[in-house]
PDB file of C-alpha atoms in Angstrom:
ATOM      1  CA  MET G  16      13.864   3.342   4.428  1.00 94.00           C
ATOM      2  CA  LYS G  17      15.316   0.267   6.083  1.00 94.00           C
ATOM      3  CA  LEU G  18      19.067  -0.203   6.316  1.00 97.00           C
ATOM      4  CA  THR G  19      20.873  -3.530   6.345  1.00 96.00           C
ATOM      5  CA  GLN G  20      22.559  -4.808   9.486  1.00 96.00           C
ATOM      6  CA  ILE G  21      25.918  -4.331   7.790  1.00 97.00           C
ATOM      7  CA  THR G  22      25.205  -0.608   7.395  1.00 97.00           C
ATOM      8  CA  ARG G  23      23.964  -0.322  10.984  1.00 97.00           C
ATOM      9  CA  SER G  24      27.201  -1.928  12.176  1.00 97.00           C
ATOM     10  CA  ARG G  25      29.220   0.608  10.192  1.00 98.00           C
ATOM     11  CA  LEU G  26      27.248   3.465  11.751  1.00 98.00           C
ATOM     12  CA  ILE G  27      27.800   2.001  15.224  1.00 98.00           C
ATOM     13  CA  ASP G  28      31.538   1.888  14.561  1.00 98.00           C
ATOM     14  CA  ILE G  29      31.581   5.555  13.480  1.00 98.00           C
ATOM     15  CA  LYS G  30      29.563   6.651  16.502  1.00 97.00           C
ATOM     16  CA  ASP G  31      31.663   4.593  18.907  1.00 97.00           C
ATOM     17  CA  TYR G  32      34.931   5.888  17.454  1.00 97.00           C
ATOM     18  CA  TYR G  33      33.914   9.523  18.006  1.00 97.00           C
ATOM     19  CA  GLN G  34      32.729   8.782  21.522  1.00 95.00           C
ATOM     20  CA  GLN G  35      35.848   6.823  22.470  1.00 96.00           C
ATOM     21  CA  LYS G  36      38.046   9.637  21.167  1.00 96.00           C
ATOM     22  CA  GLN G  37      35.805  12.216  22.896  1.00 95.00           C
ATOM     23  CA  ARG G  38      35.582  13.946  19.547  1.00 96.00           C
ATOM     24  CA  LEU G  39      32.712  16.330  18.795  1.00 95.00           C
ATOM     25  CA  VAL G  40      30.837  15.923  15.524  1.00 96.00           C
ATOM     26  CA  ASP G  41      32.427  17.637  12.538  1.00 96.00           C
ATOM     27  CA  GLU G  42      32.254  17.530   8.750  1.00 94.00           C
ATOM     28  CA  SER G  43      34.138  14.237   8.693  1.00 96.00           C
ATOM     29  CA  TYR G  44      31.483  12.691  10.967  1.00 97.00           C
ATOM     30  CA  PHE G  45      28.681  13.595   8.544  1.00 97.00           C
ATOM     31  CA  ASN G  46      30.713  12.420   5.544  1.00 96.00           C
ATOM     32  CA  LEU G  47      31.480   9.048   7.165  1.00 97.00           C
ATOM     33  CA  ILE G  48      27.811   8.487   8.030  1.00 98.00           C
ATOM     34  CA  LEU G  49      26.540   9.380   4.560  1.00 97.00           C
ATOM     35  CA  ASP G  50      29.232   7.321   2.844  1.00 97.00           C
ATOM     36  CA  ALA G  51      28.201   4.310   4.959  1.00 97.00           C
ATOM     37  CA  ILE G  52      24.522   4.763   4.086  1.00 97.00           C
ATOM     38  CA  LYS G  53      25.406   5.271   0.420  1.00 96.00           C
ATOM     39  CA  LYS G  54      27.024   1.817   0.393  1.00 96.00           C
ATOM     40  CA  ASP G  55      23.839   0.194   1.684  1.00 96.00           C
ATOM     41  CA  SER G  56      22.487  -2.192  -0.943  1.00 94.00           C
ATOM     42  CA  ALA G  57      19.063  -0.501  -0.972  1.00 91.00           C
ATOM     43  CA  PHE G  58      20.575   2.866  -1.916  1.00 93.00           C
ATOM     44  CA  GLU G  59      22.416   1.357  -4.877  1.00 87.00           C
ATOM     45  CA  ASP G  60      25.240   3.875  -4.409  1.00 93.00           C
ATOM     46  CA  ARG G  61      22.850   6.668  -5.438  1.00 94.00           C
ATOM     47  CA  LEU G  62      22.982   8.844  -2.311  1.00 95.00           C
ATOM     48  CA  GLU G  63      24.671  12.182  -3.029  1.00 94.00           C
ATOM     49  CA  TYR G  64      25.520  15.086  -0.748  1.00 93.00           C
ATOM     50  CA  GLN G  65      27.232  18.446  -1.024  1.00 90.00           C
ATOM     51  CA  THR G  66      27.974  21.602   0.933  1.00 82.00           C
ATOM     52  CA  PRO G  67      26.406  24.511  -0.973  1.00 71.00           C
ATOM     53  CA  GLY G  68      28.179  27.208   0.997  1.00 58.00           C
ATOM     54  CA  SER G  69      27.110  30.278   2.909  1.00 52.00           C
ATOM     55  CA  LYS G  70      24.573  31.480   0.340  1.00 53.00           C
ATOM     56  CA  LYS G  71      22.118  28.874   1.600  1.00 63.00           C
ATOM     57  CA  HIS G  72      20.418  29.807   4.865  1.00 72.00           C
ATOM     58  CA  LEU G  73      19.276  26.318   5.875  1.00 83.00           C
ATOM     59  CA  PRO G  74      21.379  23.981   8.048  1.00 91.00           C
ATOM     60  CA  VAL G  75      20.472  20.938   5.931  1.00 91.00           C
ATOM     61  CA  TYR G  76      17.900  20.027   3.299  1.00 88.00           C
ATOM     62  CA  THR G  77      17.395  17.394   0.632  1.00 90.00           C
ATOM     63  CA  GLU G  78      16.414  18.497  -2.862  1.00 87.00           C
ATOM     64  CA  SER G  79      16.007  16.251  -5.934  1.00 88.00           C
ATOM     65  CA  GLY G  80      17.619  13.383  -4.035  1.00 91.00           C
ATOM     66  CA  ILE G  81      20.741  15.327  -3.008  1.00 93.00           C
ATOM     67  CA  ILE G  82      21.504  16.204   0.628  1.00 94.00           C
ATOM     68  CA  ASN G  83      22.814  19.752   1.020  1.00 92.00           C
ATOM     69  CA  PHE G  84      24.252  21.085   4.237  1.00 90.00           C
ATOM     70  CA  ASN G  85      25.752  24.356   5.358  1.00 91.00           C
ATOM     71  CA  LEU G  86      28.340  23.155   7.851  1.00 91.00           C
ATOM     72  CA  PRO G  87      28.393  26.114  10.308  1.00 91.00           C
ATOM     73  CA  LEU G  88      24.594  26.221  10.467  1.00 92.00           C
ATOM     74  CA  LEU G  89      24.358  22.436  10.706  1.00 94.00           C
ATOM     75  CA  LEU G  90      26.778  22.305  13.635  1.00 95.00           C
ATOM     76  CA  GLU G  91      24.782  25.050  15.365  1.00 94.00           C
ATOM     77  CA  SER G  92      21.595  23.069  14.737  1.00 93.00           C
ATOM     78  CA  VAL G  93      23.198  19.990  16.295  1.00 95.00           C
ATOM     79  CA  ARG G  94      24.164  22.004  19.374  1.00 94.00           C
ATOM     80  CA  THR G  95      20.663  23.470  19.718  1.00 93.00           C
ATOM     81  CA  THR G  96      18.921  20.124  19.303  1.00 92.00           C
ATOM     82  CA  ALA G  97      21.396  18.405  21.621  1.00 92.00           C
ATOM     83  CA  ARG G  98      20.494  20.812  24.431  1.00 89.00           C
ATOM     84  CA  ILE G  99      16.877  19.696  24.103  1.00 88.00           C
ATOM     85  CA  TRP G 100      17.800  16.004  24.165  1.00 87.00           C
ATOM     86  CA  GLN G 101      20.084  16.518  27.164  1.00 86.00           C
ATOM     87  CA  GLN G 102      17.084  17.561  29.249  1.00 84.00           C
ATOM     88  CA  ASN G 103      16.066  13.894  29.156  1.00 79.00           C
ATOM     89  CA  LEU G 104      19.632  12.572  29.249  1.00 75.00           C
ATOM     90  CA  PRO G 105      21.229  14.366  32.209  1.00 70.00           C
ATOM     91  CA  ASN G 106      24.030  11.825  32.545  1.00 72.00           C
ATOM     92  CA  GLN G 107      25.198  12.176  28.951  1.00 80.00           C
ATOM     93  CA  GLY G 108      28.028  14.495  27.914  1.00 86.00           C
ATOM     94  CA  ASN G 109      28.202  16.685  24.842  1.00 90.00           C
ATOM     95  CA  VAL G 110      30.152  14.153  22.767  1.00 93.00           C
ATOM     96  CA  GLU G 111      27.570  11.399  23.269  1.00 93.00           C
ATOM     97  CA  VAL G 112      24.493  13.553  22.646  1.00 94.00           C
ATOM     98  CA  PHE G 113      26.047  15.479  19.756  1.00 95.00           C
ATOM     99  CA  SER G 114      26.915  12.235  17.963  1.00 96.00           C
ATOM    100  CA  LEU G 115      23.366  10.941  18.491  1.00 96.00           C
ATOM    101  CA  VAL G 116      21.788  14.126  17.125  1.00 96.00           C
ATOM    102  CA  GLY G 117      24.190  14.279  14.177  1.00 97.00           C
ATOM    103  CA  LEU G 118      23.345  10.687  13.282  1.00 98.00           C
ATOM    104  CA  LEU G 119      19.622  11.399  13.665  1.00 97.00           C
ATOM    105  CA  ILE G 120      19.796  14.338  11.237  1.00 96.00           C
ATOM    106  CA  MET G 121      21.726  12.361   8.613  1.00 97.00           C
ATOM    107  CA  LEU G 122      19.323   9.407   8.867  1.00 98.00           C
ATOM    108  CA  HIS G 123      16.361  11.765   8.523  1.00 97.00           C
ATOM    109  CA  GLU G 124      17.789  13.372   5.387  1.00 96.00           C
ATOM    110  CA  SER G 125      18.740   9.967   3.966  1.00 97.00           C
ATOM    111  CA  SER G 126      15.092   8.976   4.294  1.00 97.00           C
ATOM    112  CA  HIS G 127      14.194  11.987   2.145  1.00 95.00           C
ATOM    113  CA  VAL G 128      16.687  10.746  -0.464  1.00 96.00           C
ATOM    114  CA  TRP G 129      14.889   7.400  -0.317  1.00 96.00           C
ATOM    115  CA  GLN G 130      11.556   9.151  -0.902  1.00 94.00           C
ATOM    116  CA  GLN G 131      12.737  11.442  -3.673  1.00 93.00           C
ATOM    117  CA  LEU G 132      14.649   8.797  -5.655  1.00 95.00           C
ATOM    118  CA  GLY G 133      11.824   6.233  -5.406  1.00 95.00           C
ATOM    119  CA  LEU G 134      13.840   3.509  -3.661  1.00 96.00           C
ATOM    120  CA  ASP G 135      10.957   1.838  -1.817  1.00 96.00           C
ATOM    121  CA  PRO G 136      10.241  -1.764  -2.907  1.00 95.00           C
ATOM    122  CA  TYR G 137       6.538  -0.876  -3.229  1.00 97.00           C
ATOM    123  CA  PRO G 138       5.866   1.128  -6.436  1.00 97.00           C
ATOM    124  CA  GLU G 139       2.713   2.799  -5.083  1.00 97.00           C
ATOM    125  CA  ILE G 140       4.639   4.314  -2.170  1.00 96.00           C
ATOM    126  CA  ASN G 141       7.203   5.609  -4.643  1.00 96.00           C
ATOM    127  CA  ARG G 142       4.409   7.080  -6.758  1.00 94.00           C
ATOM    128  CA  LEU G 143       2.918   8.793  -3.712  1.00 93.00           C
ATOM    129  CA  ASN G 144       6.302  10.245  -2.738  1.00 91.00           C
ATOM    130  CA  HIS G 145       6.865  11.434  -6.292  1.00 90.00           C
ATOM    131  CA  ASP G 146       3.431  13.057  -6.544  1.00 87.00           C
ATOM    132  CA  VAL G 147       3.735  14.984  -3.298  1.00 84.00           C
ATOM    133  CA  TYR G 148       7.400  15.936  -3.577  1.00 81.00           C
ATOM    134  CA  TYR G 149       7.638  16.949  -7.206  1.00 75.00           C
ATOM    135  CA  GLN G 150       4.219  18.615  -7.368  1.00 70.00           C
ATOM    136  CA  GLU G 151       4.206  20.287  -3.955  1.00 59.00           C
ATOM    137  CA  VAL G 152       7.277  20.088  -1.701  1.00 56.00           C
ATOM    138  CA  SER G 153       9.810  20.958  -4.385  1.00 52.00           C
ATOM    139  CA  SER G 154       7.760  23.894  -5.675  1.00 53.00           C
ATOM    140  CA  LEU G 155       7.254  25.193  -2.136  1.00 49.00           C
ATOM    141  CA  PHE G 156      10.991  24.976  -1.490  1.00 51.00           C
ATOM    142  CA  THR G 157      11.643  27.019  -4.633  1.00 49.00           C
ATOM    143  CA  LYS G 158       9.126  29.660  -3.564  1.00 46.00           C
ATOM    144  CA  LEU G 159      10.415  29.968  -0.015  1.00 44.00           C
ATOM    145  CA  LYS G 160      14.085  30.165  -1.071  1.00 42.00           C
ATOM    146  CA  ILE G 161      15.496  31.078   2.334  1.00 39.00           C
ATOM    147  CA  SER G 162      13.567  29.206   5.010  1.00 43.00           C
ATOM    148  CA  TRP G 163      10.801  26.679   5.490  1.00 41.00           C
ATOM    149  CA  SER G 164       7.604  27.706   7.236  1.00 45.00           C
ATOM    150  CA  LEU G 165       6.678  25.035   9.778  1.00 44.00           C
ATOM    151  CA  LYS G 166       3.055  26.118   9.534  1.00 42.00           C
ATOM    152  CA  LYS G 167       3.040  25.589   5.776  1.00 48.00           C
ATOM    153  CA  LEU G 168       4.953  22.348   6.133  1.00 51.00           C
ATOM    154  CA  ASP G 169       2.068  20.943   8.194  1.00 53.00           C
ATOM    155  CA  VAL G 170       0.432  19.943   4.911  1.00 51.00           C
ATOM    156  CA  TYR G 171       3.375  17.578   4.353  1.00 60.00           C
ATOM    157  CA  LYS G 172       2.920  15.830   7.691  1.00 77.00           C
ATOM    158  CA  TYR G 173       3.237  12.351   6.221  1.00 84.00           C
ATOM    159  CA  TYR G 174       6.445  13.294   4.367  1.00 86.00           C
ATOM    160  CA  GLU G 175       8.349  14.577   7.412  1.00 89.00           C
ATOM    161  CA  ARG G 176       6.747  12.063   9.800  1.00 92.00           C
ATOM    162  CA  GLN G 177       7.990   9.189   7.654  1.00 94.00           C
ATOM    163  CA  ALA G 178      11.567  10.517   7.681  1.00 95.00           C
ATOM    164  CA  ASN G 179      11.406  10.820  11.481  1.00 95.00           C
ATOM    165  CA  ILE G 180      10.025   7.294  11.835  1.00 96.00           C
ATOM    166  CA  ASP G 181      12.735   5.852   9.567  1.00 97.00           C
ATOM    167  CA  ALA G 182      15.462   7.662  11.497  1.00 97.00           C
ATOM    168  CA  MET G 183      14.141   6.646  14.926  1.00 97.00           C
ATOM    169  CA  ARG G 184      13.630   3.027  13.906  1.00 97.00           C
ATOM    170  CA  GLU G 185      17.238   2.803  12.776  1.00 98.00           C
ATOM    171  CA  LEU G 186      18.491   4.561  15.914  1.00 97.00           C
ATOM    172  CA  VAL G 187      16.644   2.089  18.149  1.00 97.00           C
ATOM    173  CA  SER G 188      18.726  -0.691  16.566  1.00 97.00           C
ATOM    174  CA  ILE G 189      21.967   1.290  16.514  1.00 97.00           C
ATOM    175  CA  TYR G 190      21.620   2.219  20.228  1.00 96.00           C
ATOM    176  CA  ALA G 191      20.597  -1.237  21.437  1.00 95.00           C
ATOM    177  CA  GLY G 192      21.774  -1.688  25.036  1.00 89.00           C
ATOM    178  CA  ASP G 193      22.529   2.035  25.439  1.00 89.00           C
ATOM    179  CA  GLU G 194      20.719   4.261  27.940  1.00 84.00           C
ATOM    180  CA  ASN G 195      19.902   6.632  25.078  1.00 88.00           C
ATOM    181  CA  GLN G 196      17.689   3.965  23.524  1.00 93.00           C
ATOM    182  CA  ASN G 197      14.709   4.577  25.819  1.00 92.00           C
ATOM    183  CA  ASN G 198      14.480   8.223  24.774  1.00 92.00           C
ATOM    184  CA  ILE G 199      14.737   7.214  21.117  1.00 95.00           C
ATOM    185  CA  LYS G 200      11.889   4.730  21.595  1.00 96.00           C
ATOM    186  CA  VAL G 201       9.723   7.497  23.062  1.00 95.00           C
ATOM    187  CA  GLN G 202      10.427   9.688  20.015  1.00 94.00           C
ATOM    188  CA  HIS G 203       9.676   6.786  17.653  1.00 97.00           C
ATOM    189  CA  ILE G 204       6.301   6.158  19.304  1.00 97.00           C
ATOM    190  CA  PHE G 205       5.550   9.894  19.376  1.00 95.00           C
ATOM    191  CA  ASN G 206       5.838  10.095  15.578  1.00 94.00           C
ATOM    192  CA  LEU G 207       3.863   6.898  15.063  1.00 96.00           C
ATOM    193  CA  GLY G 208       1.126   8.319  17.272  1.00 95.00           C
ATOM    194  CA  PHE G 209       0.144  11.245  15.030  1.00 92.00           C
ATOM    195  CA  ARG G 210      -3.586  10.961  14.306  1.00 91.00           C
ATOM    196  CA  PRO G 211      -5.185  11.987  11.015  1.00 90.00           C
ATOM    197  CA  LYS G 212      -8.014  14.495  10.777  1.00 88.00           C
ATOM    198  CA  GLY G 213      -9.617  12.498   7.967  1.00 88.00           C
ATOM    199  CA  GLU G 214      -9.301   8.982   6.613  1.00 92.00           C
ATOM    200  CA  SER G 215      -5.500   8.921   6.886  1.00 93.00           C
ATOM    201  CA  ILE G 216      -2.485  11.190   7.263  1.00 92.00           C
ATOM    202  CA  VAL G 217      -1.824  10.822   3.538  1.00 93.00           C
ATOM    203  CA  HIS G 218      -5.411  11.885   2.797  1.00 92.00           C
ATOM    204  CA  ASP G 219      -4.915  14.958   4.995  1.00 89.00           C
ATOM    205  CA  THR G 220      -1.768  15.878   3.082  1.00 86.00           C
ATOM    206  CA  LEU G 221      -3.307  15.314  -0.345  1.00 87.00           C
ATOM    207  CA  ASN G 222      -6.459  17.258   0.550  1.00 84.00           C
ATOM    208  CA  ALA G 223      -4.400  20.203   1.797  1.00 78.00           C
ATOM    209  CA  SER G 224      -2.370  20.102  -1.415  1.00 76.00           C
ATOM    210  CA  GLY G 225      -5.341  19.799  -3.764  1.00 79.00           C
ATOM    211  CA  LEU G 226      -4.284  16.321  -4.879  1.00 83.00           C
ATOM    212  CA  LYS G 227      -6.521  13.262  -5.208  1.00 89.00           C
ATOM    213  CA  TYR G 228      -5.966   9.888  -3.552  1.00 94.00           C
ATOM    214  CA  ASN G 229      -5.597   7.210  -6.251  1.00 94.00           C
ATOM    215  CA  TYR G 230      -3.219   4.575  -4.859  1.00 96.00           C
ATOM    216  CA  ASN G 231      -3.613   0.789  -4.765  1.00 96.00           C
ATOM    217  CA  THR G 232      -2.072  -0.395  -1.495  1.00 95.00           C
ATOM    218  CA  SER G 233      -3.591  -3.882  -1.300  1.00 93.00           C
ATOM    219  CA  ASN G 234      -0.204  -5.655  -1.394  1.00 95.00           C
ATOM    220  CA  ILE G 235       1.524  -3.434   1.201  1.00 96.00           C
ATOM    221  CA  PRO G 236       1.875  -4.800   4.782  1.00 96.00           C
ATOM    222  CA  LYS G 237      -0.353  -3.073   7.332  1.00 96.00           C
ATOM    223  CA  ASP G 238       2.547  -2.009   9.553  1.00 96.00           C
ATOM    224  CA  LEU G 239       4.167  -0.194   6.607  1.00 96.00           C
ATOM    225  CA  LEU G 240       0.835   1.420   5.674  1.00 97.00           C
ATOM    226  CA  PHE G 241       0.574   2.714   9.228  1.00 96.00           C
ATOM    227  CA  GLU G 242       4.172   3.993   9.212  1.00 95.00           C
ATOM    228  CA  VAL G 243       3.709   5.889   5.947  1.00 95.00           C
ATOM    229  CA  GLY G 244       0.315   7.239   6.994  1.00 95.00           C
ATOM    230  CA  LEU G 245      -1.683   5.394   4.350  1.00 96.00           C
ATOM    231  CA  PRO G 246      -5.181   4.036   5.158  1.00 96.00           C
ATOM    232  CA  THR G 247      -5.338   0.883   7.287  1.00 95.00           C
ATOM    233  CA  PRO G 248      -8.375  -1.176   8.328  1.00 90.00           C
ATOM    234  CA  PRO G 249     -10.238   0.644  11.152  1.00 85.00           C
ATOM    235  CA  ASN G 250      -9.790  -2.240  13.590  1.00 92.00           C
ATOM    236  CA  TYR G 251      -6.014  -2.242  12.999  1.00 95.00           C
ATOM    237  CA  GLN G 252      -5.722   1.492  13.494  1.00 93.00           C
ATOM    238  CA  ASP G 253      -7.826   1.424  16.667  1.00 94.00           C
ATOM    239  CA  VAL G 254      -5.728  -1.338  18.253  1.00 96.00           C
ATOM    240  CA  ILE G 255      -2.420   0.381  17.454  1.00 97.00           C
ATOM    241  CA  TYR G 256      -3.512   3.799  18.730  1.00 96.00           C
ATOM    242  CA  LYS G 257      -4.785   2.192  21.944  1.00 96.00           C
ATOM    243  CA  ALA G 258      -1.426   0.431  22.375  1.00 97.00           C
ATOM    244  CA  ILE G 259       0.363   3.747  21.796  1.00 97.00           C
ATOM    245  CA  ASN G 260      -1.836   5.407  24.432  1.00 97.00           C
ATOM    246  CA  ARG G 261      -0.987   2.625  26.889  1.00 97.00           C
ATOM    247  CA  PHE G 262       2.707   3.167  26.132  1.00 97.00           C
ATOM    248  CA  ASN G 263       2.355   6.894  26.766  1.00 95.00           C
ATOM    249  CA  TYR G 264       0.801   6.158  30.169  1.00 96.00           C
ATOM    250  CA  GLY G 265       3.482   3.608  31.053  1.00 94.00           C
ATOM    251  CA  GLU G 266       1.050   0.687  30.760  1.00 96.00           C
ATOM    252  CA  SER G 267       2.619  -0.970  27.715  1.00 93.00           C
ATOM    253  CA  SER G 268       6.124  -1.428  26.330  1.00 96.00           C
ATOM    254  CA  TYR G 269       7.707  -0.259  23.116  1.00 97.00           C
ATOM    255  CA  GLU G 270       8.199  -3.898  22.163  1.00 96.00           C
ATOM    256  CA  GLU G 271       4.482  -4.595  22.604  1.00 96.00           C
ATOM    257  CA  VAL G 272       3.534  -1.761  20.230  1.00 97.00           C
ATOM    258  CA  MET G 273       6.007  -3.051  17.624  1.00 97.00           C
ATOM    259  CA  ARG G 274       4.733  -6.620  18.042  1.00 96.00           C
ATOM    260  CA  LEU G 275       1.124  -5.587  17.524  1.00 96.00           C
ATOM    261  CA  MET G 276       1.994  -3.545  14.436  1.00 96.00           C
ATOM    262  CA  LYS G 277       3.528  -6.589  12.761  1.00 93.00           C
ATOM    263  CA  LYS G 278       1.155  -9.227  14.117  1.00 90.00           C
ATOM    264  CA  LEU G 279      -2.283  -7.833  13.300  1.00 80.00           C
TER     265      LEU G 279
END
């Protein structure tokens, strides 16, 4: 998922308005964000969302391309996650961190809409998303009913990792020039840095799900292959992971990792 600059500007305006008014996130905040993303040209006005009510015991989830959120639980989730982020942002107040976390959650779920509706410009990525979601993730969600098991969700590492990467990439642009941006960059690199047990993260997921790898990715850029968790040439993967390690040790910059991903 990659948003246009017009959409990013709209999201910046929403975030800035809430912060200037010292207004905590609320249902209107989530609605404004999702309406802005829905208008993005790549989403083709197909993003849908609804509040299913108290019978659902999840704060937010995306099913069959529709974002569902239970408002009281979602607001509690924002508060809980914000407390974690504030450990690295001691100078930020509740309004600023809450708005960041609320935006992060909506971007993450919008990425799942992107996956489930097959909106990627590369058909093979859409086919992969379809195979894993409709054969595995959706059936697991139906079986679990009330709550996700993080242990079981480990088999869908590529699926959740991709949504995190999409959300963090967009947040890096949205928070340009803001002190929050450094922490967002760290989280972006953290998700990029997941290493596969086998040939790729996608292979790990398919093997755990009993599915076979049968995708032609020859026309997909290497940086996108790496983001999704698809196989990349060994030399590319080695260089990127080394750059990520240097970043983690403070020996390389976020910008250098991004440059190498696109350049190689």
